[in-house]
Coordinates of C-alpha atoms in Angstrom, one line a residue:
Chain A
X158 CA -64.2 2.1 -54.5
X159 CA -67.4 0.0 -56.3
X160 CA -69.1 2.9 -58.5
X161 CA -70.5 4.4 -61.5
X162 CA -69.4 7.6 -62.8
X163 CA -71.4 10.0 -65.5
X164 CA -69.7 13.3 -67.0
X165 CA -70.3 15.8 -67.2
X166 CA -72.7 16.9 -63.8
X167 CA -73.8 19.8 -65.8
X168 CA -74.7 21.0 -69.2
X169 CA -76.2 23.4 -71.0
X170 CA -76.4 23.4 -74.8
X171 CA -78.3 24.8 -77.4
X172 CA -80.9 22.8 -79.5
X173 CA -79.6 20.7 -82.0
X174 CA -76.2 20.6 -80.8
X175 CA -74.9 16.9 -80.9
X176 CA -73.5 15.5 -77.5
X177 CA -73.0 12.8 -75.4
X178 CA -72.7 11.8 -71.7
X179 CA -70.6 9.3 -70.6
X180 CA -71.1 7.1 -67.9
X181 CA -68.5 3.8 -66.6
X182 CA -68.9 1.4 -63.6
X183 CA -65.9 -0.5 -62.6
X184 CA -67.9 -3.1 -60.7
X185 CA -68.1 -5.1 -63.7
X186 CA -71.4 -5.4 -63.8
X187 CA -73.5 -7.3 -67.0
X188 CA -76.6 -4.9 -66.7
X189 CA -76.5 -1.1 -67.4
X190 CA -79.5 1.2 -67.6
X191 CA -79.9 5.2 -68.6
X192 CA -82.8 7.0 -66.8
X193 CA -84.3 10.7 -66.8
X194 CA -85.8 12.2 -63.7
X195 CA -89.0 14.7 -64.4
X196 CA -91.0 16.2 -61.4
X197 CA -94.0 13.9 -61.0
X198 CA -92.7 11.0 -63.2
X199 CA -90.1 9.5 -61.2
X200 CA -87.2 7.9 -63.0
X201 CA -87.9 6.4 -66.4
X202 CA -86.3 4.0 -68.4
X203 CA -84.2 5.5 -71.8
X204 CA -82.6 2.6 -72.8
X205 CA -81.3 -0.3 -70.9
X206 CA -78.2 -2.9 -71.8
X207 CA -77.6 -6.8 -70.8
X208 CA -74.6 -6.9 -72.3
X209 CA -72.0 -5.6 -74.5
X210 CA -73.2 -5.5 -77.9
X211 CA -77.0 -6.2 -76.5
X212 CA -79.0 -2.8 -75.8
X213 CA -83.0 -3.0 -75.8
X214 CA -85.5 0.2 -75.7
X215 CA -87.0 1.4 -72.4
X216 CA -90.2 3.4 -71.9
X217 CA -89.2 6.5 -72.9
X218 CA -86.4 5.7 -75.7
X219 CA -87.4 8.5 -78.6
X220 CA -84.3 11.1 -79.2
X221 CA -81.8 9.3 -78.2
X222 CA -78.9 6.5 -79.0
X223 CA -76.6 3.8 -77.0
X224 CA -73.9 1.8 -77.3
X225 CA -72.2 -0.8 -75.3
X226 CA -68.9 -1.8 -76.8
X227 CA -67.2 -2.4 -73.8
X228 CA -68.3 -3.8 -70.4
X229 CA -68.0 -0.8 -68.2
X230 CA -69.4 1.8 -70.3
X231 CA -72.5 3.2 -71.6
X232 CA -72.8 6.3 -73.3
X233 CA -75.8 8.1 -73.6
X234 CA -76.4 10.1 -77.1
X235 CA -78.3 13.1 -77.9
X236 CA -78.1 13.7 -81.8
X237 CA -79.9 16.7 -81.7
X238 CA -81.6 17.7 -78.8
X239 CA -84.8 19.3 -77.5
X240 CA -86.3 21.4 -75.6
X241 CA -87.9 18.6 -73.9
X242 CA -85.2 16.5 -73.1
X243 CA -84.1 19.1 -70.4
X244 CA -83.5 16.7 -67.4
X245 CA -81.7 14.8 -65.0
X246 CA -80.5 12.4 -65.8
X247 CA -79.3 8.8 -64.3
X248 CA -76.5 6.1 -65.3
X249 CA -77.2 2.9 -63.4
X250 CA -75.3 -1.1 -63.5
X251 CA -76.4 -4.0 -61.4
X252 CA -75.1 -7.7 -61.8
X253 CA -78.6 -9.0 -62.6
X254 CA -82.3 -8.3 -62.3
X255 CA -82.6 -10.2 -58.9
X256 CA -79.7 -7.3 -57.3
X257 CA -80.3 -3.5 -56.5
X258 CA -78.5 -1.0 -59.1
X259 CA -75.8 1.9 -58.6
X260 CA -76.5 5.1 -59.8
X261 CA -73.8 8.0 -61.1
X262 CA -74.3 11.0 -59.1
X263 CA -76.7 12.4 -62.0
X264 CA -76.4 14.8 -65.5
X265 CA -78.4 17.9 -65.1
X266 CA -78.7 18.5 -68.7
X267 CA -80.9 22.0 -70.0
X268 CA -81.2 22.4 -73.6
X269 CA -82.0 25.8 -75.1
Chain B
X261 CA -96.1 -4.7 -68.4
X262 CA -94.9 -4.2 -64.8
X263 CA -95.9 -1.0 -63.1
X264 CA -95.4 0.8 -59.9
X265 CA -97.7 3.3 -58.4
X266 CA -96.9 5.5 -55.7
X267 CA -100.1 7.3 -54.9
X268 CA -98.8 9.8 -52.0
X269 CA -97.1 12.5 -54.7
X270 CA -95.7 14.6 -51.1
X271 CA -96.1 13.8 -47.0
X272 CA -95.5 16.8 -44.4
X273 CA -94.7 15.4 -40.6
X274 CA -93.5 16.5 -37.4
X275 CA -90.4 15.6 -36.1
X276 CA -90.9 12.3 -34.2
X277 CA -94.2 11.1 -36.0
X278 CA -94.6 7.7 -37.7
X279 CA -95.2 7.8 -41.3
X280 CA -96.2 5.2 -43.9
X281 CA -94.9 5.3 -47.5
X282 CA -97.2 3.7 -50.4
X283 CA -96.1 1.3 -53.0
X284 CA -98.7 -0.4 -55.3
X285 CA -97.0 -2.8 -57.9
X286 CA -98.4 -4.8 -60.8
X287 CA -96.7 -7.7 -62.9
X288 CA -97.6 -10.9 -64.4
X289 CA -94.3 -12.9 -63.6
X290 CA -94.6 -15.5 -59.8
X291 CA -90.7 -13.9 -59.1
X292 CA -89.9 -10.8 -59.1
X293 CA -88.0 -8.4 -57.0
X294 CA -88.7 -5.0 -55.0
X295 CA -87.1 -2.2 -54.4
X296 CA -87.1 1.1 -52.6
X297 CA -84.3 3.9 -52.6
X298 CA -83.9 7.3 -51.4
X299 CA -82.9 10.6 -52.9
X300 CA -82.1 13.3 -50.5
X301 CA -81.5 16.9 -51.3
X302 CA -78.0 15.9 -53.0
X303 CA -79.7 14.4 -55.4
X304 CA -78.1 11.0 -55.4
X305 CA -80.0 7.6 -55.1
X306 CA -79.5 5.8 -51.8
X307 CA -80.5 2.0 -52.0
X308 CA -82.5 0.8 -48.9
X309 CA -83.7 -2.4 -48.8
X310 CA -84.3 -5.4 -51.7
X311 CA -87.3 -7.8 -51.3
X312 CA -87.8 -11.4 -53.6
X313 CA -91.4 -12.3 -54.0
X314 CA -90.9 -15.3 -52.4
X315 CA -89.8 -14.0 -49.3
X316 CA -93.3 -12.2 -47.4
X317 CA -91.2 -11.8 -43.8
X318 CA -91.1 -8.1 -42.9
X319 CA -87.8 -6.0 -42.3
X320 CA -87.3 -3.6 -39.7
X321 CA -83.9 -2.0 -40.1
X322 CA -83.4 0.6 -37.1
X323 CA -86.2 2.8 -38.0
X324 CA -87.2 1.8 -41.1
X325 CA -89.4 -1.3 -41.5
X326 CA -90.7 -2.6 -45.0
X327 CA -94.1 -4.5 -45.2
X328 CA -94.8 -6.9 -48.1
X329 CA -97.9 -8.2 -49.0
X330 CA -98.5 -10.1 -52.1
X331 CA -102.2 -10.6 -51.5
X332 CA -102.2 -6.7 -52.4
X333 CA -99.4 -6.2 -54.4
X334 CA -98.2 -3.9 -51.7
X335 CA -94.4 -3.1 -50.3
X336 CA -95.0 -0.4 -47.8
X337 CA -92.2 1.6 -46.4
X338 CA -92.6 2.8 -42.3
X339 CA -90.3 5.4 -40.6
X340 CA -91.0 5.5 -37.1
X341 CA -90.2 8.1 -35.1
X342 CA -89.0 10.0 -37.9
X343 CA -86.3 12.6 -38.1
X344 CA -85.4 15.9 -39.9
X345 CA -82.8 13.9 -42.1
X346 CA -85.3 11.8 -43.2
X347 CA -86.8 14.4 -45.7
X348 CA -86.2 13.2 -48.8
X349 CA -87.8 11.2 -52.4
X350 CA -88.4 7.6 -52.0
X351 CA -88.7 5.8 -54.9
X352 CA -90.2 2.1 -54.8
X353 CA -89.0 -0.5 -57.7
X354 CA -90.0 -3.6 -59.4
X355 CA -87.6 -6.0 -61.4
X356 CA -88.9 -8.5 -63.1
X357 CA -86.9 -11.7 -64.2
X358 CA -89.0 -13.1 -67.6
X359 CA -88.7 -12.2 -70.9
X360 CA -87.3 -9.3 -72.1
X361 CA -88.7 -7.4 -68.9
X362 CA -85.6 -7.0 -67.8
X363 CA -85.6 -3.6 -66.5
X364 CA -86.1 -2.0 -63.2
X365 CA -89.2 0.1 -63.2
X366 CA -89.4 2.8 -61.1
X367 CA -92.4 4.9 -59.2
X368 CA -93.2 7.9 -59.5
X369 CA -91.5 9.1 -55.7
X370 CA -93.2 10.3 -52.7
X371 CA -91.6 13.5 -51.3
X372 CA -91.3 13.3 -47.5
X373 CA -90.6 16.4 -45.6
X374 CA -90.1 16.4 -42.0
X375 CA -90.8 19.1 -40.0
X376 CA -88.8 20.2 -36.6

């Protein structure tokens, strides 16, 4: 079955406290994007990825890292968390800019 | 920069009305693509329909039907008759092709509750 899966569904850590949420797609798709849902702002981009090896800054990139070293994966990287990044958040992968993306089923994430 | 405005922030009906969804878009780039998606209650993000900016025909699917008017910079979303399982977030999106726009920008949801 075509989808994208992000782990864990749930967290709760404490501020400063390193972590990392994984997310794959086994559709083998080239594009690979990390959003965070906030009530009244929709889904913004974190970071987005064309490739392996090729990651680029979306709106809202401040706090946190990427990496793409392989196709199927993207993990999404909270050094040291906030407060303020208390969110859901949304793995996505499409083939290419002209095709609707897959979403994981979403990381509620709450950082105390 | 590309942009996508969704002005109706939440829309209350009764069971069986018609309702009309918003979507206001902006970019600079002739093709480009459109989006919208739903998010019920469980949370996850339900792809509906995918328009090219070439392609002004509109889409009726069932119940839904999409309107696209590049004149406005408008892709409206239309639930006739519309049911209790409609209630959900719709989220319109842009993708743009040029540049290092690469990304798919989303609104800021309209949160429809429907009403038995």
């Amino acid at each position: 079955e075509a989808q994208v899966t992000q782990n864990p569904r749930y967290l709760i850590t404490v501020t400063g406290k390193k972590l990392t949420v994984t997310c794959s797609q086994n559709m083998n798709h080239e594009y690979m994007s990390w959003y965070r849902q906030d009530p009244g702002l929709g889904l913004r981009q974190i970071y987005y990825s064309m490739n392996v090896e090729v990651t680029d800054k979306g709106d809202v990139p401040e706090g946190y890292k990427v990496s793409r070293k392989e196709k199927r994966n993207f993990p999404l990287i909270l050094e040291s968390p906030s407060p303020n990044q208390t969110s859901l958040y949304f793995c996505a992968s499409r083939w290419g800019v002209n095709t609707e993306a897959f979403f994981g089923q979403g990381t509620r994430l709450t950082v105390v | 920069a590309q942009k996508v405005t969704q002005a109706q922030t939440e829309i209350s009906v009764v069971e069986k009305e018609d309702v009309t969804l918003d979507c206001v878009y902006e970019t600079r780039d002739t093709t480009y693509y459109l989006f919208w998606y739903k998010q019920p209650p469980s949370g996850e993000l339900v792809f509906l329909i995918r328009r090219n900016s070439f392609d002004e025909q509109n889409e009726i699917s069932g119940r839904y039907s999409w309107n696209f008017q590049k004149s406005t910079s408008s892709f409206n979303f239309t639930i006739t008759a519309s049911q209790v399982v409609d209630s959900a977030v719709y989220f319109c999106a842009l993708s743009e092709v040029s540049g290092s726009a690469r990304q798919l920008t989303f609104g800021s949801g309209t949160q429809l509750t429907v009403l038995p």
